[in-house]
Amino acid sequence: MTMATGLADAPLEVKARRFGFLRQAWTHRSDYLYVLPAIVVMLIVIAYPIYYTVELSFFNTPPSLQLRDKEFVGIDNYALILRSDVFWRVTANTFIWTLFSTVFAFILGLGSALALNHEFFGRGILRAILIIPWVISAVAASYIWKWIYHSDFGLVGAVLVGLGLAERPPNLIDSVGTVLPSLIVVNVWREFPFAMIMLTAGLQTVPDQLLRAAKVDGANAWQRFWHVTFPHLQGVSTVTILLLAVSNFNSFIIPWIMTGGGPSNASHIWITHIYELAFGRQRWGIASAYSVLLFLILMTLGYFYVRALSGGEKKERVA
Amino acid sequence: MSTFNFGRAIRGGISTAALTSFLMSSPVLAAPPVDLSKWSPEYVRSIAGTKEFDTAADCSKVTPLDYKGRLTFWYQGVFEGDPDLLRQYYKDFFVAFRKTYPNIDLQDQALTYNDLLDKFRTALLGNAGPMMVRLQILGGVEFASKGYLQELKPEDVGYATEDFWPGAMKSNMWKGKTYGIPTNNETMAFIWNADIFKRAGLDPERPPATWDDVVKYSKQIHDKLGIAGYGLVARKNAGNTPYRFLPQLWGYGGGVFDETAQSPTYAKVQINSPASKHALQASYDMYVRDKSVPVSALTNQQADNQPLFLAGQLGMMISHPSDYDVMLDLKKKASGTDVQKAQTVIDNMRYGLIPTGPDGKRAVVFGGSNMHILKPEYVDGGKVDLPAAKALACFWTSPEWSLKMAYAGSNPGNLNGFKTKWMKERLDNIKFLDVTTSMLPYGVPFPTIPETPEIMNIVVPDMLQNALTGALTVDQAADDAAKKIKNIMDGGKL
């Protein structure tokens, strides 16, 4: 009976929902008018480029032809990319870059936020100093770090040689083995203040009485952090990590300025490689196919980001 | 100051008569204003200051001086590696043009060598290019082949094709038509520090004669003094790399294609020939085996070698005579004891011809820039003010300004520039100028095919980086480059 009622009611429910949606849309018609300009702008500057990039990814664009004379090649560009050694190298670099940059920036940001959460003399000044890497121009920072790392007359080399710790300046950005870790250090240095700010805000939400109660119950510092503080930071941590991950997937300035993706593609990540393919080699079709793949990955991350945000909101509502 | 053997230079020039004769016999060359077969430092001195030119009067025949119009213009301007003297001439040029053509609204935009191609390509995709552009020599054919450029020859702006170096004119040709006018032509030279040579036990007044000697000298300098011997450059996407590696590649008898042949066909890829591999091996020996060149060569450009040279940390490099002025400019920025150190380096700067390969082959990139006019449909606004564009082309490529704009380092695109009083003044004021004029007959143009920028800026540096980092062996790196070039030539694959 129940089942029959359910089956009979289902189309009615759908119908009611549909009409409900239309009724709601009609009720809020003026609201839609308010957001219409923004939607139109987004369609022009986001939807059309996405469509065009997807379309272009099915064409060959050799350097001797104008873009309008492009040749349809179906999914050849995707096949070419997936068969290319460079693609797998660049993909590995991108994941290493993103993973380590995100994890270390988060850990360093968390440590800084926890340290700065206690009151001590000069805390404000220290906080301001720690934010500097995040607020200065990435281009300027890249040139400064290029000089710091310079394999012949860099600051790191001069200090190490001066202190007698090395005979020759270390080869940090001209070696395939060390270039990516060296660039990750720069990226972490630039990004950890962002994590620090986010987590500092998150720490303000940890109830003090809970920490005090835990202390009274005999919990040590680690236990208080792990069982009280960290669970309260879960929401903001997820958002911070996702934002860092998306930002790192999209990184361009640091690797491009410091090494141009070299030496021997060792520091090429997806964005720099796509830029080189498009603007250096005019392989608009292949670059578009790369971009589509990157877009899909970022959309997946975006989905989790939105879910994390909405999950947080739900929890707040329940609480 | 300059101590290279001019007599040898002349003999060298004669030995390259085959190339010159070919250039002379080119159908585009009937009666040039200077006798290219006599080309030598002495000949250049003998013709300097022998003719007067009136730029405004000449250009008024192309576009009336009271012409009212508007012109958008992008050009490869001065950059961090250029001397202040050149900066001043660029300023003077635009002041003079605006004074001569007060009713032309010139909107000019300077871009660096490495940025210009990217920006220009992007603008063209949106039909938002400038009306006129001055591009590096390897760029013109790419855009001509795609149909972006209007036909433009020296006759269109009041000069004759014969007024320009045949090699430079060739870089403007696509399928038998001309699409640009040369503004300047560069042939670099070999620079060394005599003091470093002396301290390393080398003859301070004798540059390495061959590329094998460069490898040996570089090692000796490094082993004796602990500093870099030769200023190798292998950064990707930077014009500096092909300009320095190709003379070596050609010297050893190799090539990307057959670009050093009298009638190149660009049909066969030769970058993995035994001779080409020999050239790559020389770079490998210096970077990996001997560690006698800057470690930073893979991420550096020539502009990074200049301070190393000035600091006495680099023994030899390939560059323009303008580097002498760059050194003087850099010295002004030094302080304390560094000033004296810099002066010592400047006093010990020597210039000579680019070394030869084992078979006596000497070659240098025939560089420079060309001016082009775009088709209206690719221009922002959809219109090209042709008289205004021709006025600017006439002005820049005039004997006067093509000489002044190349004053510190390269050579005037218009051969009549060598006859001006400013050339005479230049010969007196700019040290080492003889060397670069002596190198002109050895100049080899980049392959005149649309794929050249990609091959020179991406594939060649990639090959060097693959070999020098050990990612691939020398053989594998050369074979890999050959494969990439074949793919590119076969229809745009990677």
Coordinates of C-alpha atoms in Angstrom, one line a residue, chain A residues 60-69 71 80-81 84 86 89 146 150-153 168-171 173-176 179 255-265 268 273 275-284 286 290, chain B residues 117-118 121-122 125 127 142-143 145-148 222 228 235-237 287 290-291 293-301 304 307-308 377-378 450-451 453-454 457-459 462 465-467 469 471-472 484 487-488 491-494:
Chain A
N60 CA 45.8 21.5 -35.5
T61 CA 47.3 24.9 -35.7
P62 CA 50.8 24.7 -37.3
P63 CA 53.1 27.8 -37.2
S64 CA 52.7 28.4 -40.9
L65 CA 48.9 28.8 -40.8
Q66 CA 46.7 31.5 -39.3
L67 CA 44.3 30.3 -36.6
R68 CA 41.3 30.7 -38.9
D69 CA 42.9 28.2 -41.2
E71 CA 42.8 21.9 -39.4
L80 CA 49.3 13.3 -28.9
I81 CA 49.4 14.7 -25.4
S84 CA 54.0 12.5 -25.2
V86 CA 56.8 15.5 -21.8
R89 CA 56.9 14.6 -17.0
K146 CA 66.6 34.0 -8.7
H150 CA 72.1 32.0 -8.6
S151 CA 74.4 29.2 -9.4
D152 CA 77.5 31.4 -9.8
F153 CA 77.0 34.5 -7.7
R168 CA 81.5 25.8 -4.8
P169 CA 78.1 27.4 -4.8
P170 CA 75.4 24.7 -4.9
N171 CA 73.6 24.2 -8.2
I173 CA 68.1 26.0 -10.2
D174 CA 70.4 24.8 -13.1
S175 CA 70.1 21.1 -12.1
V176 CA 67.2 18.8 -13.1
V179 CA 65.3 22.8 -9.5
P255 CA 58.6 28.9 -12.4
W256 CA 58.3 31.0 -15.5
I257 CA 60.4 33.9 -14.3
M258 CA 63.0 31.9 -12.4
T259 CA 63.7 29.1 -14.9
G260 CA 61.3 29.3 -17.8
G261 CA 60.4 25.6 -17.1
G262 CA 64.0 24.5 -17.5
P263 CA 66.5 23.1 -17.4
S264 CA 65.4 20.3 -19.7
N265 CA 61.7 20.7 -18.7
H268 CA 57.7 22.9 -16.3
H273 CA 54.0 24.3 -20.4
Y275 CA 51.9 29.0 -22.1
E276 CA 55.0 27.8 -24.0
L277 CA 52.9 25.6 -26.3
A278 CA 50.5 28.4 -27.1
F279 CA 52.7 31.5 -27.2
G280 CA 56.1 30.2 -27.8
R281 CA 55.2 27.4 -30.3
Q282 CA 51.7 28.6 -31.4
R283 CA 50.3 25.1 -30.9
W284 CA 47.0 26.6 -29.9
I286 CA 47.4 21.2 -28.3
Y290 CA 46.0 20.6 -22.2
Chain B
L117 CA 56.9 37.9 -30.6
D118 CA 54.5 36.6 -27.9
R121 CA 51.2 36.9 -32.0
T122 CA 48.5 37.3 -29.4
L125 CA 44.8 36.5 -33.0
N127 CA 42.9 41.3 -35.1
E142 CA 56.5 33.6 -39.9
F143 CA 54.0 36.5 -40.2
S145 CA 53.6 33.3 -44.5
K146 CA 50.4 33.6 -42.5
G147 CA 49.3 36.5 -44.6
Y148 CA 49.4 39.1 -41.9
H222 CA 88.9 27.8 -15.1
A228 CA 84.4 30.7 -15.8
R235 CA 68.4 29.5 -21.7
K236 CA 65.2 28.6 -23.5
N237 CA 62.9 31.2 -25.2
Y287 CA 79.7 22.6 -19.2
D290 CA 85.4 20.7 -17.6
K291 CA 82.9 22.7 -15.7
V293 CA 81.6 27.9 -18.0
P294 CA 79.0 29.6 -15.8
V295 CA 76.8 27.0 -14.0
S296 CA 73.9 29.4 -14.5
A297 CA 74.2 29.1 -18.3
L298 CA 70.9 27.1 -18.4
T299 CA 68.8 29.9 -16.8
N300 CA 70.8 32.9 -17.8
Q301 CA 70.9 35.2 -20.8
D304 CA 73.7 38.0 -17.0
P307 CA 78.2 41.7 -14.9
L308 CA 80.2 38.4 -14.6
E377 CA 42.1 43.5 -41.2
Y378 CA 44.6 42.5 -38.5
P450 CA 57.9 30.2 -40.7
E451 CA 59.0 27.5 -38.3
P453 CA 61.3 31.0 -34.3
E454 CA 60.1 27.8 -32.8
N457 CA 63.9 29.6 -29.5
I458 CA 62.6 26.2 -28.3
V459 CA 64.1 23.2 -30.0
D462 CA 66.0 22.3 -25.4
Q465 CA 69.7 21.7 -22.0
N466 CA 69.0 18.0 -22.5
A467 CA 72.7 17.4 -23.2
T469 CA 71.9 18.5 -17.7
A471 CA 68.9 14.2 -19.3
L472 CA 70.0 12.8 -22.6
K484 CA 61.3 17.4 -33.2
N487 CA 57.8 16.8 -36.8
I488 CA 57.4 20.5 -36.9
G491 CA 52.7 19.7 -40.2
G492 CA 53.0 21.2 -36.8
K493 CA 53.3 18.2 -34.5
L494 CA 55.4 18.6 -31.4

